[in-house]
PDB file of C-alpha atoms in Angstrom:
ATOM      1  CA  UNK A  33      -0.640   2.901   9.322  1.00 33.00           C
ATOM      2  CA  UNK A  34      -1.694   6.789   8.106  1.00 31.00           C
ATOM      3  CA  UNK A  35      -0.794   9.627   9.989  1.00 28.00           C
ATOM      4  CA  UNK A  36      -4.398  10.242  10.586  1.00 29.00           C
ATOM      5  CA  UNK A  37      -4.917   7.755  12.420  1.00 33.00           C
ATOM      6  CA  UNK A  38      -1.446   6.776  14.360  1.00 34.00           C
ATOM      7  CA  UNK A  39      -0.850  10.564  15.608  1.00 36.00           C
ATOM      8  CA  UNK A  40       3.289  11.372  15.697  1.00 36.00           C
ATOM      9  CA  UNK A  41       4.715  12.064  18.982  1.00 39.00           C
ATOM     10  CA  UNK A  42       6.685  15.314  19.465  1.00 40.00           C
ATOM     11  CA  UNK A  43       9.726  13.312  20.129  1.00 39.00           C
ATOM     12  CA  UNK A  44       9.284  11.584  16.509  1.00 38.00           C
ATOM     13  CA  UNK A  45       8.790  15.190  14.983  1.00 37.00           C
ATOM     14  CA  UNK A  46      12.716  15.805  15.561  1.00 39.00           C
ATOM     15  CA  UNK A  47      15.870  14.175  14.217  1.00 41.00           C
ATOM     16  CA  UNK A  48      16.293  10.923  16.564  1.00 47.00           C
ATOM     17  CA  UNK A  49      18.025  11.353  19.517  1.00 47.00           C
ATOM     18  CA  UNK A  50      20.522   8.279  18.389  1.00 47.00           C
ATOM     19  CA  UNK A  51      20.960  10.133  14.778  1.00 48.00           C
ATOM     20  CA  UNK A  52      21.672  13.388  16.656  1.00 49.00           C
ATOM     21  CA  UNK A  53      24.909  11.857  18.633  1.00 50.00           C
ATOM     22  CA  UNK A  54      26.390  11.100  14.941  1.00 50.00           C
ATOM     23  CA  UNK A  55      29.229  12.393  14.173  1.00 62.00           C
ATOM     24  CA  UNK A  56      29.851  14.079  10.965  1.00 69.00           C
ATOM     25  CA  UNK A  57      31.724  11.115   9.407  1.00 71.00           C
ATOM     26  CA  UNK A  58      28.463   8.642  10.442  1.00 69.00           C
ATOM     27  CA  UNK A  59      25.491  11.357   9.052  1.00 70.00           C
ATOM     28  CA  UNK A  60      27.478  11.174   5.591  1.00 81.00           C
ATOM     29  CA  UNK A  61      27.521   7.446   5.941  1.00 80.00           C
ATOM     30  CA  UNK A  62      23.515   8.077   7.013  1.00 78.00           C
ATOM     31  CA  UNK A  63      22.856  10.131   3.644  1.00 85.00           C
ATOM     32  CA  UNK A  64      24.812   8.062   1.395  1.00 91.00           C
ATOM     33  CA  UNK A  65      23.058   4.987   3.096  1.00 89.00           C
ATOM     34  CA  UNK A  66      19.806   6.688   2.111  1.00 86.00           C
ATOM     35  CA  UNK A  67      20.225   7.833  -1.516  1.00 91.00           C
ATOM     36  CA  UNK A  68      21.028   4.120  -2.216  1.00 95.00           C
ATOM     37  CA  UNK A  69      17.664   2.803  -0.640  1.00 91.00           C
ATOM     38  CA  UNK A  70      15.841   5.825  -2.653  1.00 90.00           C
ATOM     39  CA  UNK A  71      17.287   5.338  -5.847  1.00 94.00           C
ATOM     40  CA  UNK A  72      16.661   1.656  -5.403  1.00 95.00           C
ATOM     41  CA  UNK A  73      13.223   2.486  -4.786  1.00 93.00           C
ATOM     42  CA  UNK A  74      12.667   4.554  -7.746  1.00 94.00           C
ATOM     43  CA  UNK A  75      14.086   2.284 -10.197  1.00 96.00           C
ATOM     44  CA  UNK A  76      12.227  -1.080  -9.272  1.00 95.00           C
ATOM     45  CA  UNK A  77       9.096   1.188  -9.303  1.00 93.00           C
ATOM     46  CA  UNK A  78       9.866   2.061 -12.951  1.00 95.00           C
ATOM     47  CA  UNK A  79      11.378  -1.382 -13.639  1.00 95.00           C
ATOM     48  CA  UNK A  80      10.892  -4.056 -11.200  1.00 95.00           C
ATOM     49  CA  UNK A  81      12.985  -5.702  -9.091  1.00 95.00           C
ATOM     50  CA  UNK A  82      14.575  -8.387 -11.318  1.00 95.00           C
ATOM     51  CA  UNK A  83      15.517  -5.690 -13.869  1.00 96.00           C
ATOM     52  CA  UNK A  84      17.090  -3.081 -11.571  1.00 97.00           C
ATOM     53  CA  UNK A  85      21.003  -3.777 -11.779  1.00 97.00           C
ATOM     54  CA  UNK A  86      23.937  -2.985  -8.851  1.00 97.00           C
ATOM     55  CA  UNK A  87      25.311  -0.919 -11.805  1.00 97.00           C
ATOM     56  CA  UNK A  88      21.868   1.337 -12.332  1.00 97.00           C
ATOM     57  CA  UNK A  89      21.539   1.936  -9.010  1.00 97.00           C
ATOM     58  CA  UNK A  90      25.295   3.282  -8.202  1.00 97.00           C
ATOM     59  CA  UNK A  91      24.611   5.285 -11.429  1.00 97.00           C
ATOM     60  CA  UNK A  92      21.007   6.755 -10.039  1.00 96.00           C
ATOM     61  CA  UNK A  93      22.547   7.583  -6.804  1.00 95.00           C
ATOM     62  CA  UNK A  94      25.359   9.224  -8.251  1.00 95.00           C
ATOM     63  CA  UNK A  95      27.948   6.549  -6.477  1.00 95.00           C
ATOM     64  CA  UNK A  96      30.471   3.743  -7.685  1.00 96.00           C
ATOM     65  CA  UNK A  97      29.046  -0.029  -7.558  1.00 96.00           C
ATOM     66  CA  UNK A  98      32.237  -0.415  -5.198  1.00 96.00           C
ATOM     67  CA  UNK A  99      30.562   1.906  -2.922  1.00 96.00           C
ATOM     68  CA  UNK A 100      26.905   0.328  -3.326  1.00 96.00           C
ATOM     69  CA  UNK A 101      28.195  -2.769  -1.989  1.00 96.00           C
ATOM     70  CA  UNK A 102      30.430  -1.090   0.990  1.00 94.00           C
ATOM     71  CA  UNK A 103      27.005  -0.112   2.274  1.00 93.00           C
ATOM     72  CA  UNK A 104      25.196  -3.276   1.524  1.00 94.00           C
ATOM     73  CA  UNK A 105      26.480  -6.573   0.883  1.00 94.00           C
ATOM     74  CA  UNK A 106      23.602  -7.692  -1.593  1.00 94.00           C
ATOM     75  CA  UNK A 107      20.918  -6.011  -3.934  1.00 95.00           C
ATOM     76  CA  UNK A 108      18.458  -7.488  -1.252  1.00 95.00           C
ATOM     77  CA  UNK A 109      19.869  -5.782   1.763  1.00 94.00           C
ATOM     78  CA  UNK A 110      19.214  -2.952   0.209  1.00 94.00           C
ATOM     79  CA  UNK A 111      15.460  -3.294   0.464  1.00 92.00           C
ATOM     80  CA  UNK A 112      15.178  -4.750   3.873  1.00 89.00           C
ATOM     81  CA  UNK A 113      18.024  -3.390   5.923  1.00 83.00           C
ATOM     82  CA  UNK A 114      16.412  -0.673   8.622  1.00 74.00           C
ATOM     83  CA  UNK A 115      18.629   1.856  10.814  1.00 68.00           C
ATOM     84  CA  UNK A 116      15.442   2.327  12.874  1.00 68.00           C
ATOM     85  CA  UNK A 117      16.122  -1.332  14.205  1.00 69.00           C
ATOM     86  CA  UNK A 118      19.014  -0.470  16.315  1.00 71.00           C
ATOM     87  CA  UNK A 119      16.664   2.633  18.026  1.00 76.00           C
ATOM     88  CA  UNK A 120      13.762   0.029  18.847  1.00 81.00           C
ATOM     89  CA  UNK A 121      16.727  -1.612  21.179  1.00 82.00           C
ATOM     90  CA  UNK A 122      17.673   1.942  22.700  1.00 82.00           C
ATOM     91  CA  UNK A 123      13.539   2.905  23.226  1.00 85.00           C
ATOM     92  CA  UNK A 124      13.242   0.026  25.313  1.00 87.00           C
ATOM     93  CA  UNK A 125      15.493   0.743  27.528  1.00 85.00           C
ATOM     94  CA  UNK A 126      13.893   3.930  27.912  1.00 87.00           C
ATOM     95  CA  UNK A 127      11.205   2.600  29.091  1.00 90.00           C
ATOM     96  CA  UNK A 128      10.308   2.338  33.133  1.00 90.00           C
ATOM     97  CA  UNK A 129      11.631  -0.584  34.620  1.00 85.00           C
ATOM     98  CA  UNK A 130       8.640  -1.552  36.251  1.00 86.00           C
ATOM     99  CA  UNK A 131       6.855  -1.475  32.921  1.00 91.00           C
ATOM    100  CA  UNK A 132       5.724  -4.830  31.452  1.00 91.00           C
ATOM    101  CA  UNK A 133       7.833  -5.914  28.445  1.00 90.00           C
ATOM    102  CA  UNK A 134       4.981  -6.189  26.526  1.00 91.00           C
ATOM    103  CA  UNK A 135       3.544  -2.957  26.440  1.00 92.00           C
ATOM    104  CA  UNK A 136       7.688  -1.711  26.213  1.00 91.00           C
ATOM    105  CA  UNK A 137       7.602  -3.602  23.201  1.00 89.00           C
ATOM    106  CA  UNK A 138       4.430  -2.094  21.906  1.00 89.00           C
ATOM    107  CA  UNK A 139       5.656   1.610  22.546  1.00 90.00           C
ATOM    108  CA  UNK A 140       8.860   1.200  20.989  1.00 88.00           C
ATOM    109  CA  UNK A 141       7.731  -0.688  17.762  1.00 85.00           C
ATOM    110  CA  UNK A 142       4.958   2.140  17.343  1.00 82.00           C
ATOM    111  CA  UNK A 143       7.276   5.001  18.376  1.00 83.00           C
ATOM    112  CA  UNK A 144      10.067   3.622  15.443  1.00 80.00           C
ATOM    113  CA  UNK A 145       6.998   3.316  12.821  1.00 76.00           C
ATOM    114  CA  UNK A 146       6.415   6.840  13.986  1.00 74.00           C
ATOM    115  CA  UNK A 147       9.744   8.050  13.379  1.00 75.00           C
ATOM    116  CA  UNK A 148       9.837   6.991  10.227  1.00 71.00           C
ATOM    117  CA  UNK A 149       6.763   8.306   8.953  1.00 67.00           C
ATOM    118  CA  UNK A 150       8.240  11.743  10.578  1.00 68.00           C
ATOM    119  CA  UNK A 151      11.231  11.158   8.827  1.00 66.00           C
ATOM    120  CA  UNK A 152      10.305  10.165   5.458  1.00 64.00           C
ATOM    121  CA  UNK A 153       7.252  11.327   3.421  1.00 63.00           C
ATOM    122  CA  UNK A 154       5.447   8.745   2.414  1.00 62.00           C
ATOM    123  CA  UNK A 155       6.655   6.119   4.337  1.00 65.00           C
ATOM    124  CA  UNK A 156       3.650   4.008   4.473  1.00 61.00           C
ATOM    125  CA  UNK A 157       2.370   4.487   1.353  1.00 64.00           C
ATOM    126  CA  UNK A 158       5.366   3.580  -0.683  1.00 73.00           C
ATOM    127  CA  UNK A 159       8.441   2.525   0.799  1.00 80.00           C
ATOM    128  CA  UNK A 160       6.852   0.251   3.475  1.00 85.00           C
ATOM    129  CA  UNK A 161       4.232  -1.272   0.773  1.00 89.00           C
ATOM    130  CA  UNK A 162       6.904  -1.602  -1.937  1.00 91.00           C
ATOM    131  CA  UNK A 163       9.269  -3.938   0.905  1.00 90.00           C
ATOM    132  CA  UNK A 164       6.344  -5.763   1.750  1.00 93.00           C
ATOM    133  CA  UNK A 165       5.706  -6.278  -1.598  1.00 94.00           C
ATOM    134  CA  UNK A 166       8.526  -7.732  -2.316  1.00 95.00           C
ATOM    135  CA  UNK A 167       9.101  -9.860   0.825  1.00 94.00           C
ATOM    136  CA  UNK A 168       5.888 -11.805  -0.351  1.00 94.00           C
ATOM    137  CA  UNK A 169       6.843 -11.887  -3.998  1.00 94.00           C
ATOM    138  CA  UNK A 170      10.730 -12.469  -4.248  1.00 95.00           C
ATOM    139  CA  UNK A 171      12.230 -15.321  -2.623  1.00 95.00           C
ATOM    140  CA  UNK A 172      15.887 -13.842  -2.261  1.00 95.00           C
ATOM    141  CA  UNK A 173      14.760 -10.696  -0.248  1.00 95.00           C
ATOM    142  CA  UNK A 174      12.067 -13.049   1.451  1.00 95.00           C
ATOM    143  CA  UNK A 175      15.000 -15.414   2.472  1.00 94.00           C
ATOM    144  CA  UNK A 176      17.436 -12.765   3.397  1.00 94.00           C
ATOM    145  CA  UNK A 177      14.808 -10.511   5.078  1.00 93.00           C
ATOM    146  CA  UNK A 178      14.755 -13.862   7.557  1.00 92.00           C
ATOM    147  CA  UNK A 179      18.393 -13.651   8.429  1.00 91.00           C
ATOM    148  CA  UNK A 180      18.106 -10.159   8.522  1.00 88.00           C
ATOM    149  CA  UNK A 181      15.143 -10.771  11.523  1.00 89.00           C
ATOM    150  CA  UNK A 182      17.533 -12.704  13.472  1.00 88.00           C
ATOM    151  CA  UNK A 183      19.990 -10.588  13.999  1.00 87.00           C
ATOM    152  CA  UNK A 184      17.480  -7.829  14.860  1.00 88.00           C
ATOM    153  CA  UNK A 185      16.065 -10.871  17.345  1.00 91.00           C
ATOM    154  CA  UNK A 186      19.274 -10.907  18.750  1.00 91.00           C
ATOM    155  CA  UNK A 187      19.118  -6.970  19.445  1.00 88.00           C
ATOM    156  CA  UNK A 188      16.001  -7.444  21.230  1.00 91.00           C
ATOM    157  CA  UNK A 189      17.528 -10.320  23.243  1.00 94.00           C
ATOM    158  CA  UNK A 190      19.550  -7.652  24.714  1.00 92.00           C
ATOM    159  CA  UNK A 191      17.219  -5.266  25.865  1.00 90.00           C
ATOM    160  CA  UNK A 192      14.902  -7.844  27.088  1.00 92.00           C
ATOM    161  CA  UNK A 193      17.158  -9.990  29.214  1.00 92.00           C
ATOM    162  CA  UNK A 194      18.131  -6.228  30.868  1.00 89.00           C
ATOM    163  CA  UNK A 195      14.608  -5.651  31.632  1.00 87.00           C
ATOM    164  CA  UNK A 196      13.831  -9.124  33.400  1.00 90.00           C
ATOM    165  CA  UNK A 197      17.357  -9.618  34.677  1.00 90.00           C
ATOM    166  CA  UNK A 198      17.670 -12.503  33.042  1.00 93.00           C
ATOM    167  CA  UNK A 199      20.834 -13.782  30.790  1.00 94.00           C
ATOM    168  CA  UNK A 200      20.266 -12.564  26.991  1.00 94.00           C
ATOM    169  CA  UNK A 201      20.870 -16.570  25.791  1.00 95.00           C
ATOM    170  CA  UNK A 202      18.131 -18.057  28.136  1.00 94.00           C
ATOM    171  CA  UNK A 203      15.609 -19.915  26.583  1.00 95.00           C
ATOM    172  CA  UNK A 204      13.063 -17.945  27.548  1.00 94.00           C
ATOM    173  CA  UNK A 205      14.037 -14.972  26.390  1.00 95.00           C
ATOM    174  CA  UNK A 206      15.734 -15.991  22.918  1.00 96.00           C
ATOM    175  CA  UNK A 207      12.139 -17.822  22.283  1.00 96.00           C
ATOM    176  CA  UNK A 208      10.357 -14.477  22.915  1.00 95.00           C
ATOM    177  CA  UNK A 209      12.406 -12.068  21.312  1.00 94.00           C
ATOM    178  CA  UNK A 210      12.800 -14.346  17.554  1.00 95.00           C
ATOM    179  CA  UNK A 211       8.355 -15.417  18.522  1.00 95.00           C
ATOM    180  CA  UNK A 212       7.861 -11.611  18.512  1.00 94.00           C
ATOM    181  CA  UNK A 213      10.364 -11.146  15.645  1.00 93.00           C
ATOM    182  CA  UNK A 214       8.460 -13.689  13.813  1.00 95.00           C
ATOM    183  CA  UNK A 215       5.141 -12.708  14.264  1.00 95.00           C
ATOM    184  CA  UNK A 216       5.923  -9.001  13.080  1.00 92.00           C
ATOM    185  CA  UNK A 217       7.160 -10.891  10.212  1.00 93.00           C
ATOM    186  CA  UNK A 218       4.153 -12.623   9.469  1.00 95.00           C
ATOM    187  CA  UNK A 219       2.235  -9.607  10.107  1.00 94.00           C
ATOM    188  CA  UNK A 220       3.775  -7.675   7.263  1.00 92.00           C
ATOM    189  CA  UNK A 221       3.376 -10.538   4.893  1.00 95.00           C
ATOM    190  CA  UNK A 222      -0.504 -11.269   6.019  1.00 96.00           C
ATOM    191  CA  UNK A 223      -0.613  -7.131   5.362  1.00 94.00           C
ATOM    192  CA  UNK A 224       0.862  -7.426   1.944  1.00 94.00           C
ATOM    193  CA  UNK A 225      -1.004 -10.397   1.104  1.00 94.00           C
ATOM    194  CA  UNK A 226      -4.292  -8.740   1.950  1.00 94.00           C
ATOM    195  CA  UNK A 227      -3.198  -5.850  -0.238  1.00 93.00           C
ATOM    196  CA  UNK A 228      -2.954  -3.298   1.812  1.00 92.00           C
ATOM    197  CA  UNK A 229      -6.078  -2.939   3.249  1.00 91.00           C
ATOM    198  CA  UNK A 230      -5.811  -2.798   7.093  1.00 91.00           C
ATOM    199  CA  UNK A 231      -3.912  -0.354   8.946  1.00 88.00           C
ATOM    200  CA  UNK A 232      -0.612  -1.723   9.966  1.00 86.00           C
ATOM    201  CA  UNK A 233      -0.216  -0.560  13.188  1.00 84.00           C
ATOM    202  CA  UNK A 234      -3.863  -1.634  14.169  1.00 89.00           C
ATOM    203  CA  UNK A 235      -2.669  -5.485  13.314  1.00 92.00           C
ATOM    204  CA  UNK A 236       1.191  -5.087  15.078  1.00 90.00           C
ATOM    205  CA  UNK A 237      -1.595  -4.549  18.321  1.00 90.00           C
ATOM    206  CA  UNK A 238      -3.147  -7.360  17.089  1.00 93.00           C
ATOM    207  CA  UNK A 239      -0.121  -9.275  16.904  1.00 94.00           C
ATOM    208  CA  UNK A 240       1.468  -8.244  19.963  1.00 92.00           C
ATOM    209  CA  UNK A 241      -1.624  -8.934  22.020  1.00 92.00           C
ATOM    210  CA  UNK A 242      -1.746 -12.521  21.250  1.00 94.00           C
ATOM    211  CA  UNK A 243       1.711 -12.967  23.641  1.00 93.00           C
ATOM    212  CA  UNK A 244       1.875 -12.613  27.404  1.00 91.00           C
ATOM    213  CA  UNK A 245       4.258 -10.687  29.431  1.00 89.00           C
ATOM    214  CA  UNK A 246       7.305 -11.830  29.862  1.00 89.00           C
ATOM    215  CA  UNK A 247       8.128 -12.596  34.146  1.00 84.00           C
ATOM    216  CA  UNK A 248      11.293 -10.876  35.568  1.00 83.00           C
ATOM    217  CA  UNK A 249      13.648 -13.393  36.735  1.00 73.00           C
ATOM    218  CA  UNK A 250      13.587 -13.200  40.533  1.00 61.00           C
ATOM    219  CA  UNK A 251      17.607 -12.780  42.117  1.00 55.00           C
ATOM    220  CA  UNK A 252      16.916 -15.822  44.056  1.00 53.00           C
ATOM    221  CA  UNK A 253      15.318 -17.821  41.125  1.00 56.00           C
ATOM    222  CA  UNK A 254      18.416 -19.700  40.184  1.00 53.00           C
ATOM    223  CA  UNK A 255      19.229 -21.675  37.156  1.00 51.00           C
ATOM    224  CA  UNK A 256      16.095 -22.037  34.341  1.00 50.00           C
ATOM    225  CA  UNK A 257      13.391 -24.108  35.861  1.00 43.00           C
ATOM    226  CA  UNK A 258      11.802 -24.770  32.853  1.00 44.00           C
ATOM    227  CA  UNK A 259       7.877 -23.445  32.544  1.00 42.00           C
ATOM    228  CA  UNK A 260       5.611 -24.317  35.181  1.00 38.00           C
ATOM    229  CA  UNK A 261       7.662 -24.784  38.060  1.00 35.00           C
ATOM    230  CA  UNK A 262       8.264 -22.693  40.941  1.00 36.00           C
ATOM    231  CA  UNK A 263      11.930 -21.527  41.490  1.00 36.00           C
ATOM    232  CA  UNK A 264      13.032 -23.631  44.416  1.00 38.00           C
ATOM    233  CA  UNK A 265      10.594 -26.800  43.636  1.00 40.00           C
ATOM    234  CA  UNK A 266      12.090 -29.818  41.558  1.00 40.00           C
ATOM    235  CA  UNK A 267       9.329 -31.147  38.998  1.00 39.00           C
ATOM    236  CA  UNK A 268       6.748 -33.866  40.462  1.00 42.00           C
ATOM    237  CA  UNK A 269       7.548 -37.236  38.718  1.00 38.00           C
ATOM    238  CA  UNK A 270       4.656 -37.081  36.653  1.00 36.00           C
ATOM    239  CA  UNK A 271       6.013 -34.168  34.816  1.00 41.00           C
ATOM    240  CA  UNK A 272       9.600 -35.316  33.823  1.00 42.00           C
ATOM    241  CA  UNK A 273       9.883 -37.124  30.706  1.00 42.00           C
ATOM    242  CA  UNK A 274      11.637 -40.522  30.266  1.00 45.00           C
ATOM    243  CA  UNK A 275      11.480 -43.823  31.977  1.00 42.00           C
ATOM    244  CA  UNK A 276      12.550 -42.079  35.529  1.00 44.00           C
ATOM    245  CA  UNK A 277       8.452 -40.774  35.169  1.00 44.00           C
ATOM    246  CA  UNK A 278       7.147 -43.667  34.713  1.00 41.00           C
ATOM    247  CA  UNK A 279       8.396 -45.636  37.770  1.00 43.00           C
ATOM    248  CA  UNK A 280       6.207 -45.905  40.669  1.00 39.00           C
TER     249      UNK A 280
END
């Protein structure tokens, strides 16, 4: 993604409407928060990732190890954790309701990504290549960047099962929040691995337009029908599984 190319809206040109709402007390949390990531940053650029210590970075951001791990319970959430995740949930509510969930999805992924670039100088070119980087190359912030994605699936169950009035545990909805999840994941990776060379936005469209919409759940719909049948219609024998199919 370059700034060139991905132009930033006016609303990403201004403090986030979330961040605004903080309180005092939470935009110190914010800026401590961020002077850990940054001095993390710094020091794995000078020394790599397996080098950089708890200890240095406390001492680079001018705070106590204690303090470094009130914010984030490992070295590796430091690298992947992302306060934009929790405004991708509020954007999509934003959103009409009548929009499909696919292109709400689309406009709040590429509204966050244009946040941060907004927000932080550089963004592309060095904080989102240097957490890619080490996604693909470090197995303990690949593995933990994976748990990490599920709870952010989890945040997207929300806002989706609001949009289609469905329940945020149906199967439906839990398989296309953690598939999207997933895919973005991939994407980054297949980004990284490529070194760098495609515009990241132009593959999250790619990405994103290899899924379908997501159906609203109609009031009268009832429980989950499973895929393919009509909500009111019980599945022809040839399409249950088991010996009851297989009668005449």
């Amino acid at each position: 993604m370059t700034t060139a190319r991905t132009p930033v809206p006016d609303t990403a040109r201004r403090l986030p409407e979330a961040e605004r709402r903080l309180s005092l007390r939470e935009r110190k949390k914010l800026k401590t928060r961020t002077a850990i990531r940054d001095a993390t940053y710094r020091l794995i650029k000078e020394q790599g990732y397996e080098a950089t210590t708890v200890e240095q970075i406390a001492d680079e951001a001018e705070v106590s190890p204690s303090t470094v791990f009130r914010y984030f319970p490992t070295k590796e959430d430091i690298i992947i954790t992302d306060e934009y995740d929790v405004l991708v949930e509020e954007m999509l509510r934003s959103r009409p309701a009548d929009e499909p969930v696919l292109d709400s999805v689309r406009w709040a992924i590429r509204q966050s990504m244009a946040m941060q670039v907004a927000d932080t100088p550089g963004y592309e070119e060095e904080d989102l290549k240097l957490r890619s980087g080490l996604i693909v190359s470090v197995p303990a912030v690949r593995s933990r960047a994976m748990e990490s994605m599920s709870v952010t699936g989890r945040l997207l169950c929300r806002a989706i099962a609001d949009r289609t009035g469905r329940d945020p545990d149906d199967l439906e909805v839990r398989v296309y929040a953690m598939g999207l999840m997933s895919a973005l994941f991939e994407t980054v990776i297949y980004w990284a691995e490529r070194d760098y060379r495609d515009d990241v936005v132009d593959l999250v469209d790619r990405t994103l337009s290899t899924f379908r919409d997501l159906a609203r759940r109609s009031p009268d719909d009832g429980p989950d029908h499973g895929p393919g049948v009509a909500p009111g219609e019980a599945p022809e024998a040839s399409e249950k599984h088991g010996p009851a199919a297989r009668r005449p």
